[in-house]
PDB file of C-alpha atoms and ligand atoms in Angstrom:
ATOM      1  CA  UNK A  29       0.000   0.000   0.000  1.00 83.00           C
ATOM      2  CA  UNK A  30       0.911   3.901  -0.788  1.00 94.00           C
ATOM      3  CA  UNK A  31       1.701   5.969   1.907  1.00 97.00           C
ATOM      4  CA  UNK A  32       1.763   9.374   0.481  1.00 98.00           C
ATOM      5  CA  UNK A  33       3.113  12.301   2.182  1.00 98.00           C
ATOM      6  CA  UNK A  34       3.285  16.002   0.597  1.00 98.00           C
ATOM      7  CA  UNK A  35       2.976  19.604   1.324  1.00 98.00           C
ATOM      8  CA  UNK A  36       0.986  22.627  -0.761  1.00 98.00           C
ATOM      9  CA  UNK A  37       3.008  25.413  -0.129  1.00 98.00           C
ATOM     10  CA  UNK A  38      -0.105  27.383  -0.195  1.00 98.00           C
ATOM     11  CA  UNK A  39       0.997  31.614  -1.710  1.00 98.00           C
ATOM     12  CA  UNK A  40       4.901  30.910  -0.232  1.00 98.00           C
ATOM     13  CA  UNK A  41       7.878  31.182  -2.207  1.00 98.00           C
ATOM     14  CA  UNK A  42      10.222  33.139  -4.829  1.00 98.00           C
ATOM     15  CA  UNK A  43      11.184  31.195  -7.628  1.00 98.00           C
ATOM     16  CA  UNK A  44      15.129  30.516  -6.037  1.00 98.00           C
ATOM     17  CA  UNK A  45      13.381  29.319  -2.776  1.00 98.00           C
ATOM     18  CA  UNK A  46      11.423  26.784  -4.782  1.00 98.00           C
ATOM     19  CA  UNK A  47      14.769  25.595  -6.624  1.00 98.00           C
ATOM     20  CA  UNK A  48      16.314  25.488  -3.526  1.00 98.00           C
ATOM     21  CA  UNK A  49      13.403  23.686  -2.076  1.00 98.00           C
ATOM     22  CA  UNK A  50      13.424  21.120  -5.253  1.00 98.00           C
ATOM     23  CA  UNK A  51      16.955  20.825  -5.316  1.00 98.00           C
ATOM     24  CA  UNK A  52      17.534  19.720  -1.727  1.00 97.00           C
ATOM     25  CA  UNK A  53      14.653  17.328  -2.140  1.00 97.00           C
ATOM     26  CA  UNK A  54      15.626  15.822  -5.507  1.00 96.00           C
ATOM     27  CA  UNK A  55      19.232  15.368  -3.684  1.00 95.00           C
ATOM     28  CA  UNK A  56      17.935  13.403  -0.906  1.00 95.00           C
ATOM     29  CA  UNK A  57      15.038  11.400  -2.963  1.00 91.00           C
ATOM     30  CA  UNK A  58      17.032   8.176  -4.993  1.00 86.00           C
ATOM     31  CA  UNK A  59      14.640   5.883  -3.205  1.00 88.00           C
ATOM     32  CA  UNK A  60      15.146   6.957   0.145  1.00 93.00           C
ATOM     33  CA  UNK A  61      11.281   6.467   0.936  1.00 96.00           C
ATOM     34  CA  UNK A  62       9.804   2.712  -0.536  1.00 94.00           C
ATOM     35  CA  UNK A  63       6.277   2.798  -0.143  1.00 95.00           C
ATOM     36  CA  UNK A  64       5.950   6.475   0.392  1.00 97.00           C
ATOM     37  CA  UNK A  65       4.827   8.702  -2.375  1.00 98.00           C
ATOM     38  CA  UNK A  66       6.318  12.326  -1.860  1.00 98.00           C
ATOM     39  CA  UNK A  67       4.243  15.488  -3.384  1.00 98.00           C
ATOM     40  CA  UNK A  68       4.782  18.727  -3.437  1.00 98.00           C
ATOM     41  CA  UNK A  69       2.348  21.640  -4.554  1.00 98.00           C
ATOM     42  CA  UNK A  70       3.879  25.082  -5.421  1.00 98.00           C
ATOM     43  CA  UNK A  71       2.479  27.931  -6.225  1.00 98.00           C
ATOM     44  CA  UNK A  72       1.571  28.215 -10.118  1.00 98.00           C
ATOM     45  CA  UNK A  73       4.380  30.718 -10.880  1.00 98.00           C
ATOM     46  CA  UNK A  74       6.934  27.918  -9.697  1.00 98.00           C
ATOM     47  CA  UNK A  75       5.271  24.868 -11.236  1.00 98.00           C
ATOM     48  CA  UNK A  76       7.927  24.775 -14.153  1.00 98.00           C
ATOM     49  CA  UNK A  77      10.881  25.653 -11.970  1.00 98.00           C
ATOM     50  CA  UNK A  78      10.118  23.194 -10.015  1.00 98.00           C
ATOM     51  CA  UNK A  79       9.114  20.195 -12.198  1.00 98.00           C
ATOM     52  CA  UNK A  80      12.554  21.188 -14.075  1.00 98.00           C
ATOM     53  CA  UNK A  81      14.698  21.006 -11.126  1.00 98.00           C
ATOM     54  CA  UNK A  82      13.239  17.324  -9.845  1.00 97.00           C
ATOM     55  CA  UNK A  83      13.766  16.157 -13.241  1.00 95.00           C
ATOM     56  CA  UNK A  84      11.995  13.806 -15.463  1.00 91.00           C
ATOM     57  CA  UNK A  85      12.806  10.891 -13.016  1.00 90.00           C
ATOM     58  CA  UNK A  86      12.012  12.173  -9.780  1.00 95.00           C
ATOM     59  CA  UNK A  87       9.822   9.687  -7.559  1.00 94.00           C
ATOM     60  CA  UNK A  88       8.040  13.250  -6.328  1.00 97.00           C
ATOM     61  CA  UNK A  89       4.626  14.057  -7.950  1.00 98.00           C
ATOM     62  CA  UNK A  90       4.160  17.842  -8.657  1.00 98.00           C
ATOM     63  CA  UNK A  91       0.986  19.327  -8.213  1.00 98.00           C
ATOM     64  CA  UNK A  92      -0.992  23.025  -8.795  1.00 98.00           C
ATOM     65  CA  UNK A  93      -3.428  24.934  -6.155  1.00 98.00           C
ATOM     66  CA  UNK A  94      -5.832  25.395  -8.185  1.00 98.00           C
ATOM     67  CA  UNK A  95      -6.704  24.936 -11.959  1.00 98.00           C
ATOM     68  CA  UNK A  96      -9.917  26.263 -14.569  1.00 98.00           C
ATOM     69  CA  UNK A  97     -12.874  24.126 -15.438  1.00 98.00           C
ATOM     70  CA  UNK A  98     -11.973  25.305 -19.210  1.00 98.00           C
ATOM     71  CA  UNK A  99      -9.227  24.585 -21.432  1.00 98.00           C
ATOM     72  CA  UNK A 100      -8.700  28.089 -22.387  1.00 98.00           C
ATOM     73  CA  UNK A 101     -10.505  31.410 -23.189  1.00 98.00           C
ATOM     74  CA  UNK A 102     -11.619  35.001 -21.295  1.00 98.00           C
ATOM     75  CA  UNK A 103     -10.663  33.686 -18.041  1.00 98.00           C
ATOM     76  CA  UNK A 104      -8.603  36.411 -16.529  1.00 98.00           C
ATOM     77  CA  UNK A 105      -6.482  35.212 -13.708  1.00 97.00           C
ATOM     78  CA  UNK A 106      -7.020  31.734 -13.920  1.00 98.00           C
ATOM     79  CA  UNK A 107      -4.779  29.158 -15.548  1.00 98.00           C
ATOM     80  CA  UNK A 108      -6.170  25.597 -16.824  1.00 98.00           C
ATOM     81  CA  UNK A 109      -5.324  22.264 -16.763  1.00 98.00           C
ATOM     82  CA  UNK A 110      -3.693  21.732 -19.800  1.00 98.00           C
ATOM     83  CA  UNK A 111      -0.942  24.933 -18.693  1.00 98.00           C
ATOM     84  CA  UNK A 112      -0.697  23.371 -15.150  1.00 98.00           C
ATOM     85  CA  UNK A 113      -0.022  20.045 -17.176  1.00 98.00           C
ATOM     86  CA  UNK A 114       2.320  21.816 -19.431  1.00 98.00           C
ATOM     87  CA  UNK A 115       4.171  23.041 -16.542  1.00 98.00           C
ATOM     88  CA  UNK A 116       4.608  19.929 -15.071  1.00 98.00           C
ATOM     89  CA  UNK A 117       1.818  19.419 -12.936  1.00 98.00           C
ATOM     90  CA  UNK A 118       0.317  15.659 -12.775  1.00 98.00           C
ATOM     91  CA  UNK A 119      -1.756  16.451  -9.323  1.00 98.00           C
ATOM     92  CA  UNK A 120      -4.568  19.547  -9.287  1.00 99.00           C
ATOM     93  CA  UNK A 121      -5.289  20.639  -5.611  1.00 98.00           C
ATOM     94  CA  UNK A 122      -9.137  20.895  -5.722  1.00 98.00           C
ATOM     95  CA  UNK A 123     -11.704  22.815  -3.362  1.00 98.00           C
ATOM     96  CA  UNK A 124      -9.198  23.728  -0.066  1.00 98.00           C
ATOM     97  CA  UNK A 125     -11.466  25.301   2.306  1.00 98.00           C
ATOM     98  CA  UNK A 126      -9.010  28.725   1.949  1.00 97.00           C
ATOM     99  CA  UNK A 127     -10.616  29.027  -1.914  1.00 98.00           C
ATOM    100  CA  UNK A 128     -14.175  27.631  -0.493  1.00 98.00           C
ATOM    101  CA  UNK A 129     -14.135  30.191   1.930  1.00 97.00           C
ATOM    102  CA  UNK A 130     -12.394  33.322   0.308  1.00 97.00           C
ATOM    103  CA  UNK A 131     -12.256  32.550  -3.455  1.00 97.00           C
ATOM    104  CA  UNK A 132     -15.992  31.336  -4.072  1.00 96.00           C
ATOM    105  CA  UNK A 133     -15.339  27.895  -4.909  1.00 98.00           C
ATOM    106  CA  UNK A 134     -18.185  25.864  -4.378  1.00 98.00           C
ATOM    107  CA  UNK A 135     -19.492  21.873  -4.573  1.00 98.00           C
ATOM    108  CA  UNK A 136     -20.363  22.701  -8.573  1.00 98.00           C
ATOM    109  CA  UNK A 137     -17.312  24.285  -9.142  1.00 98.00           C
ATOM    110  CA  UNK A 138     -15.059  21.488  -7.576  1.00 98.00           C
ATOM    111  CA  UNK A 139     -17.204  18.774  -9.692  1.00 98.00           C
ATOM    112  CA  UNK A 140     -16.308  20.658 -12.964  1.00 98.00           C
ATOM    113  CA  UNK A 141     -12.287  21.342 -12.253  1.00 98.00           C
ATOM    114  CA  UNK A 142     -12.109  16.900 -10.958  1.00 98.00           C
ATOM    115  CA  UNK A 143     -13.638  16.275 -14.491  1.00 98.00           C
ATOM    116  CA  UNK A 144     -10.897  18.717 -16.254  1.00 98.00           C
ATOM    117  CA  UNK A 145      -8.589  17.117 -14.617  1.00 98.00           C
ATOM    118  CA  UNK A 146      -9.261  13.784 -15.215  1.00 98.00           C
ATOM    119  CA  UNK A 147     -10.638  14.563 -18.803  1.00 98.00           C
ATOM    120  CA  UNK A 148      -6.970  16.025 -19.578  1.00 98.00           C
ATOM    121  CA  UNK A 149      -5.104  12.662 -17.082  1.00 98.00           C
ATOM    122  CA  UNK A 150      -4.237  13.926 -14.222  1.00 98.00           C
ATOM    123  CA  UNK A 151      -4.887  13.415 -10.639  1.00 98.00           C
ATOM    124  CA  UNK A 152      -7.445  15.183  -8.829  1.00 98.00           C
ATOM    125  CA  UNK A 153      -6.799  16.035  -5.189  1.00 98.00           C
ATOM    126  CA  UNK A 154     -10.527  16.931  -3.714  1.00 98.00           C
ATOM    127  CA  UNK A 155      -9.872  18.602  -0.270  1.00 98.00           C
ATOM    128  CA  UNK A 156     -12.765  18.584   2.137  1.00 98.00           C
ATOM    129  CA  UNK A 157     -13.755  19.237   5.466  1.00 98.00           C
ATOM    130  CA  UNK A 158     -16.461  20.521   8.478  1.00 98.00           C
ATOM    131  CA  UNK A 159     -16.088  24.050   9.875  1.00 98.00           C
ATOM    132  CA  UNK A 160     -15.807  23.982  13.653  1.00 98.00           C
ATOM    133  CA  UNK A 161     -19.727  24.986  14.418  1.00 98.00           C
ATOM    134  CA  UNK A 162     -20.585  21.504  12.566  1.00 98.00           C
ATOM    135  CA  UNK A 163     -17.715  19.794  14.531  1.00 98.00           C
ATOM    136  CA  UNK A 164     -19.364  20.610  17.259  1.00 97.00           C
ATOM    137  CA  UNK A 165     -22.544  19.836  16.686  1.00 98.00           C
ATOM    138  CA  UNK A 166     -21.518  16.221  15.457  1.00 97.00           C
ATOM    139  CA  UNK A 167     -22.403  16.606  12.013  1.00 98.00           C
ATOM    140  CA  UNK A 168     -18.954  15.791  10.795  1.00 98.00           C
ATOM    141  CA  UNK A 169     -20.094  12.845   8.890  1.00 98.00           C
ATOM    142  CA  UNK A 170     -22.937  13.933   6.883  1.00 98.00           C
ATOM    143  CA  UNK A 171     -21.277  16.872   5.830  1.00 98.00           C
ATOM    144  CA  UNK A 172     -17.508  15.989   4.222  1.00 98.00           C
ATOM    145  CA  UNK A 173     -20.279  12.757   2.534  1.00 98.00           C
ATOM    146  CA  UNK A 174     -22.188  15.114   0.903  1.00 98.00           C
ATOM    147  CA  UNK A 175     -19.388  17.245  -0.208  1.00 98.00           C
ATOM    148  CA  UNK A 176     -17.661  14.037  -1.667  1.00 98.00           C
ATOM    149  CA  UNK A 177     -20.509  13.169  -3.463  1.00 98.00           C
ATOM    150  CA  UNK A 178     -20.786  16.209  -5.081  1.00 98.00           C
ATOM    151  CA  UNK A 179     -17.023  16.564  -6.182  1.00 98.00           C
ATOM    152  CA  UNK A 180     -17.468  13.471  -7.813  1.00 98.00           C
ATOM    153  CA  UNK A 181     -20.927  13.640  -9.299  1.00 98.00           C
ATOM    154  CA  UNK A 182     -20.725  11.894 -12.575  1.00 97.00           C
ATOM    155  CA  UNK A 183     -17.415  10.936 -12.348  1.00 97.00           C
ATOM    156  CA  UNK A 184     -17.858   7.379 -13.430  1.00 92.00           C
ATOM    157  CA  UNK A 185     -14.411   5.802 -12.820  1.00 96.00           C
ATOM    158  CA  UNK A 186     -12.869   7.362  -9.554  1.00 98.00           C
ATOM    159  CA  UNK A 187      -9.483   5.457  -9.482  1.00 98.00           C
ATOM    160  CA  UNK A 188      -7.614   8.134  -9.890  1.00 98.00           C
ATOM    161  CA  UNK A 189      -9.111  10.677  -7.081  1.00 98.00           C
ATOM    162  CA  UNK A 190      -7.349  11.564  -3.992  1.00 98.00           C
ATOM    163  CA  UNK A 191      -9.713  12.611  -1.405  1.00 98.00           C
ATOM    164  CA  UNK A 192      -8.150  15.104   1.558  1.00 98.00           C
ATOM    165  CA  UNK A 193     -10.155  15.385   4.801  1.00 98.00           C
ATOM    166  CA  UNK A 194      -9.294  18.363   6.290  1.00 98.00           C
ATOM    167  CA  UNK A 195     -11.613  19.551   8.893  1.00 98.00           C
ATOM    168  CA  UNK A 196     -11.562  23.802   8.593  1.00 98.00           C
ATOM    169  CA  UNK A 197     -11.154  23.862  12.737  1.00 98.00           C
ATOM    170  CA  UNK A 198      -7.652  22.117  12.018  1.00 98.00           C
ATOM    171  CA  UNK A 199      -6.248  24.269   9.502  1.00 98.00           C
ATOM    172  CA  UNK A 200      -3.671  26.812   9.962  1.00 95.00           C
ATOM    173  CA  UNK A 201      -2.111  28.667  12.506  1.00 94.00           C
ATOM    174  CA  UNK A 202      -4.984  29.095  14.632  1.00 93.00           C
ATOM    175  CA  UNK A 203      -5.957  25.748  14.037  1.00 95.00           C
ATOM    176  CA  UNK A 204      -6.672  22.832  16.791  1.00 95.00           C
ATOM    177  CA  UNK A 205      -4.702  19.630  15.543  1.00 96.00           C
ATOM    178  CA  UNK A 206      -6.879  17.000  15.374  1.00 96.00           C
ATOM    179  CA  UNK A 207      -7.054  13.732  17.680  1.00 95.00           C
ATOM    180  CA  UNK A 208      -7.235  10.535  16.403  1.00 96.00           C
ATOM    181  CA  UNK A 209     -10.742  10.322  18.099  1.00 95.00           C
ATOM    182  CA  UNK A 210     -12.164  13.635  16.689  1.00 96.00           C
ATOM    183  CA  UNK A 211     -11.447  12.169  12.947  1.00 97.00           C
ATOM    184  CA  UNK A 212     -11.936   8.416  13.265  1.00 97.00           C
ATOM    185  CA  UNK A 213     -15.731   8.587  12.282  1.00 97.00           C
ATOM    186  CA  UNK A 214     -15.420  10.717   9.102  1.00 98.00           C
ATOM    187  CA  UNK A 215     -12.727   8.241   7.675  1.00 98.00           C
ATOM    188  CA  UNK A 216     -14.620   5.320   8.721  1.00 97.00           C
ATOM    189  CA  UNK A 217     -17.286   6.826   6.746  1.00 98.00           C
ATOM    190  CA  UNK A 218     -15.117   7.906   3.409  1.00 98.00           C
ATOM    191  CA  UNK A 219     -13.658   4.535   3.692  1.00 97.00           C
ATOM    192  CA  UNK A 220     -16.881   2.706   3.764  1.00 97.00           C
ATOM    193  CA  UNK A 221     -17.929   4.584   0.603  1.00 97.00           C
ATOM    194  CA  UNK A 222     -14.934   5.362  -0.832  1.00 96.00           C
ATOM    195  CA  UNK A 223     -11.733   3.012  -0.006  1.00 90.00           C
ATOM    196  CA  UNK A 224     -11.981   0.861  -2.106  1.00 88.00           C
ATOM    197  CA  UNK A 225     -12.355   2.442  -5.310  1.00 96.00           C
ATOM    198  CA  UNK A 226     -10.277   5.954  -5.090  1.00 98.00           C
ATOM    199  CA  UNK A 227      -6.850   6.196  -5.299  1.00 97.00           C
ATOM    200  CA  UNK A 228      -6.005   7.152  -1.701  1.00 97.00           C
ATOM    201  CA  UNK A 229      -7.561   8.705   1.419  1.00 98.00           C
ATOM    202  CA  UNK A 230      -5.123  11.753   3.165  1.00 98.00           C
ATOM    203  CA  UNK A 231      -5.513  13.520   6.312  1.00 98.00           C
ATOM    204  CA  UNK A 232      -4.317  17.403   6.537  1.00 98.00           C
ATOM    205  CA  UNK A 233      -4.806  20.127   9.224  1.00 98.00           C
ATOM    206  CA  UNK A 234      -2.144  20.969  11.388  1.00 97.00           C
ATOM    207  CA  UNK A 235      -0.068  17.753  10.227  1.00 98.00           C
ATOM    208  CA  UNK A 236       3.507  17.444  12.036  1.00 97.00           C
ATOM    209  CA  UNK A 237       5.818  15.286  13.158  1.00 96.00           C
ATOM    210  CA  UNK A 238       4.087  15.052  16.857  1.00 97.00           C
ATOM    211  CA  UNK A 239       1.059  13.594  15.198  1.00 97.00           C
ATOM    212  CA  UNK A 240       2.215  12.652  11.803  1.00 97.00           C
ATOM    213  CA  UNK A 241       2.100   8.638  12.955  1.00 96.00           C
ATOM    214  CA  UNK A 242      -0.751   8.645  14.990  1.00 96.00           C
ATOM    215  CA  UNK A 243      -2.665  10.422  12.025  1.00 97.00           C
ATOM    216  CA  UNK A 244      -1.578   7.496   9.506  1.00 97.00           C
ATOM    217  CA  UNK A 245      -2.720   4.994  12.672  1.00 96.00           C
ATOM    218  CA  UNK A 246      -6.157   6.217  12.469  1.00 97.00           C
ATOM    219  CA  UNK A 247      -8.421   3.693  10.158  1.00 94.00           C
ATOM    220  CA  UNK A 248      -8.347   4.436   6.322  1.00 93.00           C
ATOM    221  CA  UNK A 249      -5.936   7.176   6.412  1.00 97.00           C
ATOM    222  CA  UNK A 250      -3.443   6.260   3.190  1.00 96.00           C
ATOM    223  CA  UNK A 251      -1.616   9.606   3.602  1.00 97.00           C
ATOM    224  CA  UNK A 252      -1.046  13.241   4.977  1.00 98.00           C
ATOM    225  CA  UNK A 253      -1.198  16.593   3.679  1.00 98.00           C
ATOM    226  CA  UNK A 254       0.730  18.907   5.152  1.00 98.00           C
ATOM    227  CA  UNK A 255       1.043  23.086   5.524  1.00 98.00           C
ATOM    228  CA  UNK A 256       3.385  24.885   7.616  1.00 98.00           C
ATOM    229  CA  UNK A 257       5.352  21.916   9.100  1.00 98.00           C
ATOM    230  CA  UNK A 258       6.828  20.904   5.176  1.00 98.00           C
ATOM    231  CA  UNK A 259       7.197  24.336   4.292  1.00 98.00           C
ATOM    232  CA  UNK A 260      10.904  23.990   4.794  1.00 98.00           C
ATOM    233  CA  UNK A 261      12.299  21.320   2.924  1.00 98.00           C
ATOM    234  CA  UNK A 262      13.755  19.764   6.364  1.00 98.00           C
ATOM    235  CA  UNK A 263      10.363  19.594   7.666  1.00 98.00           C
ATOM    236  CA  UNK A 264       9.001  17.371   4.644  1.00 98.00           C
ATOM    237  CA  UNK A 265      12.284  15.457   4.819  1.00 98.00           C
ATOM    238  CA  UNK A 266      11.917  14.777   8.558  1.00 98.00           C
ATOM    239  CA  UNK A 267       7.982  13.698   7.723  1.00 98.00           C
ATOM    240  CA  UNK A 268       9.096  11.580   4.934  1.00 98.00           C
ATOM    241  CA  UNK A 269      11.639   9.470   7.157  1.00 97.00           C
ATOM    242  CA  UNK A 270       9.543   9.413  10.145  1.00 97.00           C
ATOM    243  CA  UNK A 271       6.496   7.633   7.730  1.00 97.00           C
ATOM    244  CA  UNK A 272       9.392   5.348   5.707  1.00 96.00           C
ATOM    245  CA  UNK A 273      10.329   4.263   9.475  1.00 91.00           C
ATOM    246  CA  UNK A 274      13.996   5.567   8.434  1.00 83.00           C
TER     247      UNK A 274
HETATM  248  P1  PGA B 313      -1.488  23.287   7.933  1.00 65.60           P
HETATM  249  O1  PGA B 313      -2.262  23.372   6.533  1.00 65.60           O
HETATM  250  O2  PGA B 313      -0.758  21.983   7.973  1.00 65.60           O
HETATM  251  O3  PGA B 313      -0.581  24.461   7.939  1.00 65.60           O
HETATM  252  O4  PGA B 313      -2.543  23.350   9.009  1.00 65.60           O
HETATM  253  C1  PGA B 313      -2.922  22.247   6.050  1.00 65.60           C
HETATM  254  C2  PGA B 313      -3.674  22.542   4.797  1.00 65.60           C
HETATM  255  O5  PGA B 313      -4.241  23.637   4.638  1.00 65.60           O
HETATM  256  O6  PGA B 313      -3.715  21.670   3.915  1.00 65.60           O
END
């Protein structure tokens, strides 16, 4: 089985931090992690730097924040699969709660940008996840369902989804990491629904080395996604070992 371990380095970076980022990483890579698979997601303006540095045999996937439903047109800001693709990019980061919350993404949104990206090959990473208020209330489960359900709506064959739950209360700097107890019912549920057929399960909110292993321990969790603690290239390292049992 796939552990896989990676980092969006959410709006962070100039272009020779990302080298030096890749670089490092792409030095200490050569199969140092069997059974792991490393990711890391830049920001779009370092998507080619990066893929270039890791090189066309790198075991690390590359992924983009954020990509268009279309292929091209009057889209002013945006960029589209096929440019994320051309830079590199075989993962699209779908639907974080940061572009739910602040950049209008929404449940028919996400559906369109997972069928771009699987229309055009590449691996969609659907992020979802409770805000604290339904936490609390114990609707956990019902909610990150139903927002599953509607990222893949029509999405026949879902082999090649990754599905990230990452409850909104455990996100960020003023984020509460999560217990294994607080998230064991919501990935009983995706895996129930879900295990089977998708390509992995992750976990991300607050992720670090303190809780990185009990995190993976927690029933149907295949991997972790990971902020601040792998936004130095030490940190990922150090997350990469620890899961490898190096
Ligand atoms: P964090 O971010 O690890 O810094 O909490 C996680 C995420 O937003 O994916």
């Amino acid at each position: 089985m796939t552990t896989w371990v990676g980092t969006s380095w959410k709006m962070n970076k100039t272009l020779s931090e990302a080298r030096d980022y890749a670089r490092t990483l792409a030095a200490t890579d050569q199969g140092r992690w069997p059974g792991v698979q490393p990711f890391i997601i830049p920001p779009a303006t370092a998507l080619s730097a990066v893929s270039e540095v890791l090189g066309p045999r790198s075991h690390v996937l590359v992924g983009a924040q954020n990509a268009h439903w279309e292929d091209a047109g009057a889209w002013t800001g945006e960029v589209s699969v096929p440019q994320v693709a051309d830079a590199g990019a075989q993962i699209v980061e779908i639907g974080h709660s940061e572009r739910r919350e602040f950049f209008a993404e929404t449940d028919e949104t996400v559906n369109l940008k997972v069928r771009a990206t699987l229309r055009h090959g590449l691996t969609p990473l659907v992020c979802v996840g409770e805000p604290a208020d339904v936490f609390a209330s114990g609707g956990s489960v019902p909610y990150v369902i139903r927002q599953v359900r509607a990222a893949l709506d029509g999405v026949g064959d879902v082999s090649a989804v990754l599905v990230a739950y990452e409850p909104i209360w455990a996100i960020g700097a003023r984020g509460r990491p999560a217990a294994p107890s607080d998230i064991g019912d919501v990935l009983a549920a995706l895996r129930t629904e879900w295990g089977g057929s998708v390509r992995g399960l992750l976990f991300g909110g607050s992720v670090d080395r303190s809780n990185a292993r009990s995190i993976l321990g927690v029933d149907g969790v295949d991997g972790l996604f990971v902020g601040r603690a792998a936004w130095e290239v030490d940190g990922l390292l150090e997350l990469l070992d620890l899961v490898a049992g190096r």
